[in-house]
């Protein structure tokens, strides 16, 4: 399961690096969707061992940084900005990135340090000589042979029979078991839900107990504000319910004999 995936040398964590994010926003269209897949990485990447790095020099172009991406940014490293508007767009009120004395200095939000922190010096990767002096490394590629699960040994359909006894054949009653299995799968997650709604329902069902909204946010990887809206919608639709103390549970289904 991807939710319990453990990184290995053959299949390590993935890093999705977006450079010049503002340009990607202007290129996004219905014919060539770019932003929505990246939003999905931002929402669910934590449970899939995928990290999204969003880089931009123009955080105020269009809608700036997409809300579903900036809402899931746990750490923000911001250099000198053009003005207070750009600073607030990324860091929020109270930060003074536009007042930094020059390039190479940044404020970091999300590590427990507040806006009164001392600026940190970052590596200037615009120096060509510095970049070309880095040790050469081969790009990582997925080793599909090593990442693939081991093949299961083939099981003969007919077991060899001792001398003088009839052979035994293993028969699976697919007609009887398949419908029951499909019924259970259909009951697990109601049909007709969006991907985000299904993720919220799945998080509640897998908990197996009443959960708080914060637990749903952590388990589903969906932004807090989105979870709140989705939960209210699903409660109204009878898919989820709230207990007396405000916890969230999957709504009980009535079964008639």
Coordinates of N, CA and C in Angstrom, one line a residue:
X1 N 0.8 -1.2 0.0 CA 0.0 0.0 0.0 C 0.9 1.2 0.0
X2 N 0.5 2.2 -0.8 CA 1.3 3.4 -0.9 C 1.4 4.2 0.5
X3 N 0.3 4.1 1.3 CA 0.3 4.8 2.5 C 1.3 4.3 3.5
X4 N 1.8 3.0 3.3 CA 2.8 2.4 4.2 C 4.0 2.1 3.5
X5 N 4.2 2.7 2.3 CA 5.4 2.5 1.5 C 6.7 2.9 2.2
X6 N 7.6 2.0 2.3 CA 8.9 2.3 2.9 C 9.9 2.5 1.8
X7 N 10.6 3.7 1.8 CA 11.6 4.0 0.8 C 12.8 2.9 0.8
X8 N 13.2 2.6 -0.3 CA 14.4 1.6 -0.5 C 15.4 2.2 -1.5
X9 N 16.6 1.7 -1.5 CA 17.5 2.2 -2.5 C 17.0 2.0 -3.9
X10 N 16.2 1.0 -4.2 CA 15.7 0.7 -5.5 C 14.5 1.6 -5.8
X11 N 13.8 2.0 -4.7 CA 12.6 2.9 -4.9 C 12.6 4.0 -3.8
X12 N 13.5 5.0 -4.0 CA 13.6 6.0 -2.9 C 12.5 7.0 -2.9
X13 N 12.5 8.0 -2.0 CA 11.6 9.1 -2.1 C 11.7 9.8 -3.4
X14 N 10.6 10.4 -3.8 CA 10.6 11.1 -5.1 C 10.6 12.6 -4.8
X15 N 11.3 13.4 -5.5 CA 11.3 14.9 -5.4 C 10.9 15.5 -6.7
X16 N 9.8 16.2 -6.6 CA 9.2 16.9 -7.8 C 9.6 18.4 -7.7
X17 N 10.5 18.8 -8.5 CA 11.0 20.2 -8.5 C 10.3 21.0 -9.6
X18 N 9.6 22.1 -9.2 CA 9.0 23.0 -10.1 C 9.7 24.3 -10.1
X19 N 10.3 24.6 -11.2 CA 11.0 25.9 -11.4 C 10.2 26.9 -12.2
X20 N 10.2 28.1 -11.8 CA 9.4 29.2 -12.5 C 7.9 28.8 -12.5
X21 N 7.4 28.6 -11.3 CA 6.0 28.2 -11.2 C 5.0 29.1 -11.8
X22 N 5.3 30.4 -11.8 CA 4.4 31.4 -12.4 C 4.3 31.1 -13.9
X23 N 5.3 30.7 -14.5 CA 5.2 30.4 -16.0 C 4.3 29.2 -16.2
X24 N 4.4 28.2 -15.3 CA 3.6 27.0 -15.5 C 2.1 27.4 -15.3
X25 N 1.8 28.3 -14.4 CA 0.4 28.7 -14.2 C -0.1 29.3 -15.5
X26 N 0.7 30.2 -16.2 CA 0.2 30.8 -17.4 C 0.1 29.8 -18.6
X27 N 0.8 28.7 -18.5 CA 0.7 27.6 -19.5 C -0.4 26.6 -19.3
X28 N -1.0 26.6 -18.1 CA -2.0 25.6 -17.8 C -3.3 25.9 -18.6
X29 N -3.9 24.8 -19.0 CA -5.1 24.9 -19.8 C -5.9 23.6 -19.7
X30 N -7.1 23.6 -20.2 CA -7.9 22.4 -20.2 C -7.3 21.3 -21.1
X31 N -6.7 21.8 -22.2 CA -6.1 20.9 -23.1 C -4.8 20.3 -22.6
X32 N -4.0 21.1 -21.9 CA -2.8 20.7 -21.3 C -2.8 21.0 -19.8
X33 N -3.5 20.2 -19.0 CA -3.5 20.4 -17.5 C -2.2 20.2 -16.9
X34 N -1.7 21.2 -16.2 CA -0.4 21.1 -15.5 C -0.6 21.3 -14.0
X35 N -1.4 22.2 -13.6 CA -1.4 22.6 -12.2 C -2.2 21.5 -11.3
X36 N -3.3 21.0 -11.8 CA -4.0 20.0 -11.0 C -3.2 18.8 -10.6
X37 N -2.4 18.2 -11.5 CA -1.6 17.1 -11.1 C -0.6 17.5 -10.0
X38 N -0.1 18.7 -10.1 CA 0.9 19.2 -9.1 C 0.2 19.4 -7.8
X39 N -1.1 19.9 -7.9 CA -1.9 20.0 -6.6 C -2.1 18.7 -6.0
X40 N -2.3 17.7 -6.8 CA -2.5 16.3 -6.2 C -1.2 15.8 -5.5
X41 N -0.1 16.1 -6.1 CA 1.2 15.8 -5.5 C 1.3 16.5 -4.1
X42 N 0.9 17.8 -4.1 CA 1.0 18.5 -2.9 C 0.1 18.0 -1.8
X43 N -1.1 17.6 -2.2 CA -2.1 17.1 -1.3 C -1.8 15.7 -0.7
X44 N -1.3 14.8 -1.6 CA -1.2 13.4 -1.2 C 0.3 12.9 -1.2
X45 N 1.2 13.8 -1.6 CA 2.6 13.4 -1.7 C 3.2 12.9 -0.4
X46 N 2.7 13.4 0.7 CA 3.3 13.0 2.0 C 3.1 11.5 2.3
X47 N 2.0 11.0 2.0 CA 1.7 9.6 2.2 C 2.3 8.7 1.1
X48 N 2.7 9.3 0.0 CA 3.3 8.6 -1.2 C 4.8 8.8 -1.2
X49 N 5.4 9.4 -0.2 CA 6.8 9.6 -0.1 C 7.3 10.4 -1.3
X50 N 6.5 11.5 -1.7 CA 6.9 12.4 -2.8 C 6.9 13.8 -2.2
X51 N 8.0 14.5 -2.4 CA 8.1 15.9 -2.0 C 8.1 16.8 -3.1
X52 N 7.3 17.9 -3.0 CA 7.1 18.9 -4.0 C 7.8 20.2 -3.6
X53 N 8.7 20.6 -4.5 CA 9.4 21.9 -4.3 C 9.0 22.9 -5.3
X54 N 8.3 23.9 -4.9 CA 7.8 24.9 -5.8 C 8.6 26.2 -5.8
X55 N 9.2 26.5 -6.9 CA 10.1 27.7 -6.9 C 9.5 28.7 -7.9
X56 N 9.5 30.0 -7.5 CA 9.0 31.1 -8.3 C 9.6 32.4 -8.0
X57 N 9.8 33.2 -9.0 CA 10.2 34.6 -8.7 C 9.1 35.6 -8.7
X58 N 7.9 35.1 -9.1 CA 6.7 36.0 -9.2 C 5.5 35.4 -8.5
X59 N 5.5 35.4 -7.2 CA 4.4 34.8 -6.5 C 3.1 35.5 -6.6
X60 N 3.0 36.7 -7.3 CA 1.8 37.4 -7.4 C 1.2 37.3 -8.8
X61 N 1.8 36.6 -9.7 CA 1.3 36.4 -11.1 C 0.0 35.6 -11.0
X62 N -1.0 36.0 -11.7 CA -2.3 35.2 -11.7 C -2.8 35.1 -10.3
X63 N -3.0 33.8 -9.9 CA -3.5 33.6 -8.5 C -2.3 33.4 -7.6
X64 N -1.1 33.7 -8.1 CA 0.1 33.5 -7.3 C 0.5 32.0 -7.2
X65 N 0.7 31.5 -6.0 CA 1.0 30.1 -5.8 C -0.4 29.4 -5.6
X66 N -0.8 28.4 -6.4 CA -2.1 27.8 -6.2 C -2.4 27.5 -4.7
X67 N -3.6 27.7 -4.3 CA -4.0 27.6 -2.9 C -3.8 26.2 -2.4
X68 N -4.0 25.2 -3.2 CA -3.9 23.8 -2.7 C -2.4 23.5 -2.5
X69 N -1.5 24.2 -3.2 CA -0.1 23.9 -3.1 C 0.5 24.7 -1.9
X70 N 0.2 26.0 -1.8 CA 0.7 26.8 -0.7 C 0.1 26.4 0.6
X71 N -1.1 25.9 0.6 CA -1.7 25.4 1.8 C -1.1 24.2 2.4
X72 N -0.3 23.5 1.6 CA 0.4 22.3 2.0 C 1.9 22.5 2.1
X73 N 2.3 23.7 2.0 CA 3.8 24.0 2.2 C 4.1 24.0 3.6
X74 N 4.9 23.0 4.1 CA 5.3 23.0 5.5 C 6.5 23.9 5.8
X75 N 7.3 24.1 4.8 CA 8.5 24.9 4.9 C 8.6 25.9 3.8
X76 N 8.9 27.1 4.1 CA 9.0 28.2 3.0 C 10.3 28.9 3.2
X77 N 11.2 28.9 2.2 CA 12.4 29.6 2.2 C 12.3 30.7 1.1
X78 N 12.4 32.0 1.6 CA 12.1 33.1 0.7 C 13.3 34.1 0.8
X79 N 13.8 34.4 -0.3 CA 14.9 35.4 -0.4 C 14.3 36.8 -0.5
X80 N 15.1 37.7 -0.9 CA 14.6 39.1 -1.0 C 13.5 39.2 -2.0
X81 N 12.4 39.8 -1.6 CA 11.3 40.0 -2.5 C 11.2 41.4 -3.1
X82 N 10.4 41.6 -4.1 CA 10.3 42.9 -4.7 C 9.6 43.9 -3.8
X83 N 8.7 43.5 -3.0 CA 7.9 44.4 -2.1 C 7.1 43.6 -1.1
X84 N 6.4 44.4 -0.3 CA 5.6 43.8 0.8 C 4.5 42.9 0.3
X85 N 3.9 43.2 -0.8 CA 2.9 42.4 -1.4 C 3.4 41.0 -1.7
X86 N 4.5 40.9 -2.3 CA 5.1 39.6 -2.6 C 5.5 38.8 -1.3
X87 N 6.0 39.6 -0.3 CA 6.3 38.9 0.9 C 5.1 38.3 1.6
X88 N 4.0 39.1 1.7 CA 2.8 38.6 2.4 C 2.2 37.4 1.6
X89 N 2.3 37.5 0.3 CA 1.7 36.4 -0.6 C 2.3 35.0 -0.2
X90 N 3.5 35.0 0.2 CA 4.2 33.7 0.5 C 4.3 33.5 2.0
X91 N 4.8 34.5 2.7 CA 5.1 34.3 4.1 C 4.0 34.7 5.1
X92 N 3.1 35.6 4.7 CA 2.1 36.1 5.6 C 2.5 37.4 6.2
X93 N 1.6 38.0 7.0 CA 1.9 39.3 7.6 C 3.0 39.2 8.7
X94 N 3.7 40.3 8.8 CA 4.7 40.4 9.8 C 6.1 40.1 9.3
X95 N 6.3 39.5 8.2 CA 7.6 39.2 7.6 C 8.1 40.3 6.8
X96 N 9.5 40.4 6.8 CA 10.1 41.6 6.1 C 11.1 41.1 5.1
X97 N 10.8 40.2 4.2 CA 11.7 39.7 3.2 C 12.1 40.8 2.2
X98 N 11.2 41.7 2.0 CA 11.5 42.8 1.1 C 12.5 43.8 1.6
X99 N 12.8 43.6 2.9 CA 13.8 44.5 3.6 C 15.1 43.9 3.7
X100 N 15.3 42.7 3.2 CA 16.6 42.0 3.3 C 17.7 42.9 2.6
X101 N 18.9 42.9 3.1 CA 19.9 43.9 2.6 C 20.4 43.5 1.2
X102 N 20.2 42.2 0.8 CA 20.8 41.9 -0.5 C 20.5 40.4 -0.8
X103 N 21.1 40.0 -2.0 CA 20.9 38.6 -2.4 C 21.6 37.6 -1.5
X104 N 21.2 36.4 -1.5 CA 21.9 35.4 -0.7 C 21.4 35.2 0.7
X105 N 20.5 36.1 1.2 CA 19.9 36.0 2.5 C 18.4 35.6 2.4
X106 N 18.0 34.9 3.4 CA 16.6 34.4 3.3 C 16.0 34.3 4.7
X107 N 14.7 34.4 4.8 CA 14.0 34.0 6.0 C 13.3 32.7 5.8
X108 N 13.2 31.9 6.8 CA 12.6 30.5 6.7 C 11.4 30.4 7.6
X109 N 10.3 30.0 7.0 CA 9.0 29.8 7.8 C 8.7 28.4 7.8
X110 N 8.3 27.9 9.0 CA 7.9 26.5 9.1 C 8.8 25.6 9.9
X111 N 9.9 26.2 10.5 CA 10.8 25.4 11.3 C 10.8 25.8 12.7
X112 N 9.8 26.5 13.1 CA 9.7 27.0 14.5 C 10.3 28.3 14.8
X113 N 10.9 28.9 13.8 CA 11.5 30.2 14.0 C 10.5 31.3 13.5
X114 N 10.3 32.4 14.3 CA 9.3 33.4 13.9 C 10.0 34.4 13.0
X115 N 9.2 35.5 12.7 CA 9.6 36.5 11.8 C 10.8 37.4 12.4
X116 N 11.1 37.2 13.7 CA 12.2 38.0 14.3 C 13.5 37.3 14.1
X117 N 13.5 36.2 13.4 CA 14.8 35.4 13.3 C 15.8 36.2 12.5
X118 N 17.1 35.8 12.7 CA 18.2 36.3 11.9 C 18.2 35.7 10.6
X119 N 18.4 36.5 9.5 CA 18.4 35.9 8.2 C 19.5 34.8 8.0
X120 N 19.2 33.8 7.2 CA 20.2 32.8 7.0 C 20.8 33.0 5.6
X121 N 22.0 32.6 5.5 CA 22.7 32.7 4.2 C 22.5 31.4 3.4
X122 N 22.1 31.6 2.1 CA 21.9 30.4 1.3 C 23.0 30.3 0.2
X123 N 23.1 29.2 -0.4 CA 24.1 28.9 -1.4 C 23.7 29.6 -2.7
X124 N 24.6 30.4 -3.3 CA 24.3 31.1 -4.5 C 24.6 30.2 -5.7
X125 N 23.6 29.5 -6.2 CA 23.7 28.6 -7.3 C 23.7 29.3 -8.7
X126 N 23.8 30.6 -8.7 CA 23.8 31.3 -10.0 C 25.3 31.5 -10.4
X127 N 26.2 31.1 -9.6 CA 27.6 31.1 -10.0 C 28.0 29.9 -10.8
X128 N 28.2 30.1 -12.1 CA 28.5 28.9 -13.0 C 29.7 28.1 -12.5
X129 N 30.7 28.8 -12.1 CA 31.9 28.1 -11.7 C 31.7 27.2 -10.5
X130 N 30.9 27.7 -9.6 CA 30.5 27.0 -8.4 C 29.7 25.7 -8.7
X131 N 28.8 25.9 -9.6 CA 27.9 24.7 -10.0 C 28.7 23.7 -10.8
X132 N 29.5 24.1 -11.7 CA 30.3 23.1 -12.5 C 31.3 22.4 -11.7
X133 N 31.7 23.0 -10.5 CA 32.7 22.3 -9.7 C 32.1 21.2 -8.8
X134 N 30.8 21.1 -8.8 CA 30.2 20.0 -8.0 C 30.6 18.7 -8.5
X135 N 30.7 17.7 -7.7 CA 31.1 16.3 -8.1 C 30.0 15.8 -9.0
X136 N 30.4 15.0 -10.0 CA 29.5 14.5 -11.0 C 28.7 13.3 -10.4
X137 N 27.4 13.3 -10.6 CA 26.5 12.2 -10.1 C 25.6 11.8 -11.2
X138 N 25.4 10.5 -11.3 CA 24.5 10.0 -12.3 C 23.0 10.2 -11.9
X139 N 22.2 10.6 -12.8 CA 20.7 10.8 -12.4 C 20.1 9.5 -11.9
X140 N 19.2 9.6 -11.0 CA 18.5 8.5 -10.5 C 17.5 8.0 -11.5
X141 N 17.5 6.7 -11.7 CA 16.5 6.0 -12.5 C 15.9 4.9 -11.7
X142 N 14.6 4.6 -11.9 CA 14.0 3.5 -11.2 C 14.5 2.2 -11.8
X143 N 15.0 1.4 -10.9 CA 15.4 0.0 -11.2 C 14.1 -0.9 -11.1
X144 N 13.5 -1.0 -12.2 CA 12.2 -1.7 -12.2 C 12.3 -3.2 -11.8
X145 N 13.4 -3.8 -12.2 CA 13.6 -5.2 -11.8 C 13.8 -5.3 -10.3
X146 N 14.5 -4.4 -9.7 CA 14.7 -4.5 -8.2 C 13.4 -4.1 -7.5
X147 N 12.7 -3.1 -8.1 CA 11.5 -2.6 -7.4 C 10.3 -3.5 -7.5
X148 N 10.3 -4.4 -8.5 CA 9.2 -5.3 -8.7 C 9.1 -6.3 -7.6
X149 N 7.9 -6.6 -7.2 CA 7.7 -7.7 -6.1 C 8.2 -9.0 -6.7
X150 N 8.7 -9.9 -5.8 CA 9.1 -11.2 -6.3 C 7.9 -12.0 -6.8
X151 N 8.2 -12.7 -7.9 CA 7.2 -13.5 -8.5 C 6.8 -14.7 -7.6
X152 N 5.5 -14.9 -7.5 CA 5.0 -16.0 -6.7 C 5.2 -17.3 -7.4
X153 N 5.6 -18.3 -6.7 CA 5.8 -19.6 -7.4 C 4.4 -20.2 -7.9
X154 N 4.5 -20.8 -9.1 CA 3.3 -21.3 -9.7 C 2.7 -22.4 -8.9
X155 N 1.4 -22.4 -8.8 CA 0.8 -23.5 -8.0 C 0.1 -24.4 -9.0
X156 N 0.4 -25.7 -9.1 CA -0.2 -26.6 -10.1 C -1.7 -26.7 -9.8
X157 N -2.5 -26.7 -10.9 CA -3.9 -26.8 -10.7 C -4.3 -28.2 -10.1
X158 N -3.5 -29.2 -10.4 CA -3.8 -30.5 -10.0 C -2.6 -31.1 -9.2
X159 N -2.9 -31.4 -7.9 CA -1.9 -32.0 -7.1 C -1.6 -33.4 -7.4
X160 N -0.3 -33.8 -7.4 CA 0.1 -35.2 -7.7 C -0.6 -36.1 -6.7
X161 N -1.1 -37.2 -7.2 CA -1.8 -38.1 -6.3 C -1.0 -39.3 -6.0
X162 N -1.0 -39.8 -4.7 CA -0.3 -41.0 -4.4 C -0.8 -42.1 -5.3
X163 N 0.0 -43.1 -5.4 CA -0.4 -44.3 -6.2 C -1.7 -44.9 -5.7
X164 N -2.6 -45.2 -6.6 CA -3.8 -45.9 -6.2 C -4.9 -44.9 -5.7
X165 N -4.7 -43.6 -5.7 CA -5.7 -42.6 -5.2 C -6.0 -41.6 -6.4
X166 N -7.2 -41.1 -6.4 CA -7.5 -40.2 -7.5 C -6.9 -38.8 -7.2
X167 N -6.6 -38.1 -8.3 CA -5.9 -36.8 -8.2 C -6.9 -35.8 -7.6
X168 N -6.4 -34.9 -6.8 CA -7.2 -33.8 -6.2 C -7.1 -32.6 -7.0
X169 N -8.2 -31.9 -7.3 CA -8.1 -30.7 -8.1 C -8.7 -29.5 -7.2
X170 N -8.0 -28.4 -7.2 CA -8.4 -27.3 -6.4 C -9.4 -26.4 -7.3
X171 N -10.6 -26.3 -6.9 CA -11.6 -25.6 -7.7 C -12.0 -24.3 -6.9
X172 N -12.0 -23.2 -7.5 CA -12.4 -21.9 -6.9 C -13.8 -21.6 -7.4
X173 N -14.7 -21.4 -6.6 CA -16.1 -21.1 -7.0 C -16.2 -19.6 -7.2
X174 N -15.7 -19.2 -8.4 CA -15.7 -17.7 -8.7 C -17.1 -17.2 -8.8
X175 N -18.0 -17.9 -9.3 CA -19.4 -17.4 -9.4 C -20.0 -17.0 -8.0
X176 N -19.6 -17.8 -7.0 CA -20.1 -17.5 -5.7 C -19.3 -16.4 -4.9
X177 N -18.0 -16.4 -5.2 CA -17.2 -15.4 -4.4 C -17.0 -14.1 -5.0
X178 N -17.0 -14.0 -6.3 CA -16.7 -12.7 -7.0 C -17.8 -11.7 -6.7
X179 N -19.1 -12.0 -6.8 CA -20.1 -11.0 -6.5 C -20.0 -10.5 -5.1
X180 N -19.7 -11.4 -4.1 CA -19.6 -10.9 -2.7 C -18.5 -10.0 -2.5
X181 N -17.3 -10.3 -3.2 CA -16.2 -9.4 -3.1 C -16.5 -8.1 -3.7
X182 N -17.1 -8.1 -4.9 CA -17.5 -6.8 -5.5 C -18.4 -6.0 -4.6
X183 N -19.3 -6.6 -3.9 CA -20.2 -5.9 -3.0 C -19.5 -5.3 -1.9
X184 N -18.5 -6.0 -1.3 CA -17.8 -5.4 -0.2 C -16.9 -4.2 -0.7
X185 N -16.3 -4.3 -1.9 CA -15.5 -3.2 -2.4 C -16.4 -2.0 -2.7
X186 N -17.6 -2.3 -3.2 CA -18.5 -1.1 -3.5 C -19.0 -0.5 -2.2
X187 N -19.1 -1.3 -1.1 CA -19.6 -0.7 0.1 C -18.5 0.1 0.8
X188 N -17.2 -0.2 0.5 CA -16.1 0.4 1.2 C -16.1 1.9 0.9
X189 N -16.2 2.3 -0.4 CA -16.2 3.7 -0.8 C -17.4 3.9 -1.7
X190 N -18.3 4.8 -1.3 CA -19.5 5.0 -2.1 C -19.1 5.5 -3.5
X191 N -19.9 5.1 -4.5 CA -19.6 5.6 -5.9 C -20.0 7.0 -6.1
X192 N -19.5 7.6 -7.1 CA -19.9 9.0 -7.5 C -19.2 10.1 -6.7
X193 N -18.1 9.7 -6.0 CA -17.4 10.7 -5.2 C -16.2 11.2 -6.0
X194 N -15.8 12.5 -5.8 CA -14.6 13.0 -6.4 C -13.4 12.3 -5.7
X195 N -12.2 12.5 -6.3 CA -11.0 12.0 -5.7 C -10.8 12.5 -4.3
X196 N -11.0 13.8 -4.1 CA -10.8 14.3 -2.8 C -11.8 13.8 -1.8
X197 N -13.1 13.7 -2.2 CA -14.1 13.1 -1.3 C -13.8 11.7 -1.0
X198 N -13.3 10.9 -2.0 CA -13.0 9.5 -1.7 C -11.9 9.4 -0.7
X199 N -10.9 10.3 -0.8 CA -9.7 10.3 0.1 C -10.2 10.5 1.5
X200 N -11.1 11.5 1.7 CA -11.6 11.8 3.0 C -12.4 10.6 3.6
X201 N -13.3 10.0 2.8 CA -14.1 8.9 3.2 C -13.1 7.7 3.6
X202 N -12.1 7.5 2.7 CA -11.2 6.4 3.0 C -10.4 6.6 4.3
X203 N -10.1 7.8 4.6 CA -9.3 8.1 5.8 C -10.2 7.8 7.0
X204 N -11.5 8.1 7.0 CA -12.4 7.9 8.1 C -12.7 6.4 8.3
X205 N -12.9 5.7 7.1 CA -13.2 4.3 7.2 C -12.0 3.5 7.7
X206 N -10.8 3.8 7.3 CA -9.6 3.1 7.7 C -9.3 3.3 9.2
X207 N -9.7 4.4 9.7 CA -9.5 4.6 11.1 C -10.2 3.6 12.0
X208 N -11.4 3.2 11.6 CA -12.1 2.2 12.3 C -12.7 2.7 13.6
X209 N -12.7 4.0 13.8 CA -13.2 4.6 15.1 C -13.5 6.0 14.8
X210 N -14.2 6.7 15.7 CA -14.5 8.1 15.5 C -13.2 8.9 15.5
X211 N -13.1 9.8 14.5 CA -11.8 10.6 14.3 C -12.1 12.1 14.3
X212 N -11.1 12.8 14.7 CA -11.2 14.3 14.6 C -10.8 14.8 13.2
X213 N -11.2 16.0 12.9 CA -10.9 16.5 11.5 C -9.4 16.6 11.3
X214 N -8.6 16.9 12.3 CA -7.2 16.9 12.2 C -6.6 15.6 11.8
X215 N -7.2 14.5 12.3 CA -6.7 13.2 12.0 C -7.0 12.9 10.5
X216 N -8.2 13.4 10.0 CA -8.5 13.1 8.6 C -7.6 13.9 7.7
X217 N -7.2 15.1 8.1 CA -6.2 15.9 7.3 C -4.9 15.2 7.2
X218 N -4.4 14.6 8.4 CA -3.1 13.9 8.4 C -3.2 12.7 7.6
X219 N -4.3 11.9 7.7 CA -4.4 10.6 7.0 C -4.6 10.8 5.5
X220 N -5.4 11.8 5.1 CA -5.7 11.9 3.7 C -4.8 12.7 2.9
X221 N -4.0 13.6 3.6 CA -3.1 14.5 2.8 C -3.9 15.7 2.2
X222 N -5.2 15.9 2.5 CA -5.9 16.9 1.9 C -5.8 18.2 2.8
X223 N -5.9 19.4 2.2 CA -5.7 20.6 3.0 C -6.8 20.7 4.0
X224 N -6.5 21.4 5.1 CA -7.5 21.5 6.2 C -8.8 22.1 5.8
X225 N -8.7 23.2 5.1 CA -9.9 23.9 4.7 C -10.8 23.1 3.7
X226 N -10.1 22.3 2.8 CA -10.8 21.5 1.9 C -11.5 20.3 2.7
X227 N -10.8 19.8 3.6 CA -11.4 18.7 4.4 C -12.7 19.1 5.1
X228 N -12.6 20.4 5.7 CA -13.8 20.9 6.4 C -15.0 21.0 5.5
X229 N -14.8 21.5 4.3 CA -15.9 21.6 3.3 C -16.4 20.2 2.9
X230 N -15.4 19.3 2.6 CA -15.8 18.0 2.1 C -16.6 17.2 3.2
X231 N -16.1 17.3 4.4 CA -16.8 16.6 5.5 C -18.2 17.1 5.7
X232 N -18.4 18.4 5.7 CA -19.8 19.0 5.8 C -20.7 18.5 4.6
X233 N -20.1 18.5 3.4 CA -20.9 18.0 2.3 C -21.3 16.6 2.4
X234 N -20.3 15.7 2.8 CA -20.6 14.3 2.9 C -21.5 14.0 4.1
X235 N -21.5 14.8 5.1 CA -22.4 14.6 6.2 C -23.8 14.9 5.7
X236 N -24.0 16.0 4.9 CA -25.3 16.4 4.4 C -25.8 15.3 3.4
X237 N -24.8 14.6 2.8 CA -25.2 13.5 1.8 C -25.5 12.2 2.5
X238 N -25.2 12.1 3.8 CA -25.4 10.9 4.5 C -24.3 9.9 4.4
X239 N -23.2 10.3 3.9 CA -22.0 9.4 3.8 C -21.2 9.4 5.1
X240 N -21.1 10.5 5.7 CA -20.4 10.6 7.0 C -21.4 11.1 8.1
X241 N -21.0 11.0 9.3 CA -21.9 11.5 10.4 C -20.9 12.0 11.5
X242 N -21.5 12.8 12.4 CA -20.8 13.3 13.6 C -21.3 12.7 14.8
X243 N -20.5 12.4 15.8 CA -20.9 11.9 17.1 C -21.3 13.1 18.0
X244 N -21.8 12.8 19.1 CA -22.2 13.9 20.0 C -21.0 14.8 20.4
X245 N -19.8 14.2 20.5 CA -18.7 15.1 20.9 C -18.0 15.7 19.6
X246 N -18.6 15.6 18.5 CA -18.1 16.2 17.3 C -17.1 15.4 16.4
X247 N -16.8 14.2 16.8 CA -16.0 13.3 16.0 C -16.7 12.9 14.8
X248 N -15.9 12.4 13.8 CA -16.4 12.1 12.5 C -16.4 10.5 12.3
X249 N -17.5 10.0 11.8 CA -17.6 8.5 11.6 C -18.2 8.3 10.3
X250 N -18.1 7.1 9.7 CA -18.8 6.7 8.5 C -20.2 6.4 8.9
X251 N -21.2 7.0 8.1 CA -22.6 6.8 8.4 C -23.0 5.4 8.3
X252 N -23.8 4.9 9.3 CA -24.2 3.5 9.3 C -25.3 3.3 8.1
X253 N -25.2 2.2 7.5 CA -26.1 1.9 6.4 C -27.2 1.0 6.9
X254 N -28.4 1.3 6.6 CA -29.5 0.5 7.0 C -29.6 -0.8 6.1
X255 N -29.8 -1.9 6.7 CA -29.9 -3.2 6.0 C -31.2 -3.8 6.2
X256 N -32.0 -4.1 5.2 CA -33.3 -4.7 5.3 C -33.2 -6.2 5.0
X257 N -34.0 -7.0 5.7 CA -33.9 -8.4 5.5 C -34.6 -8.8 4.2

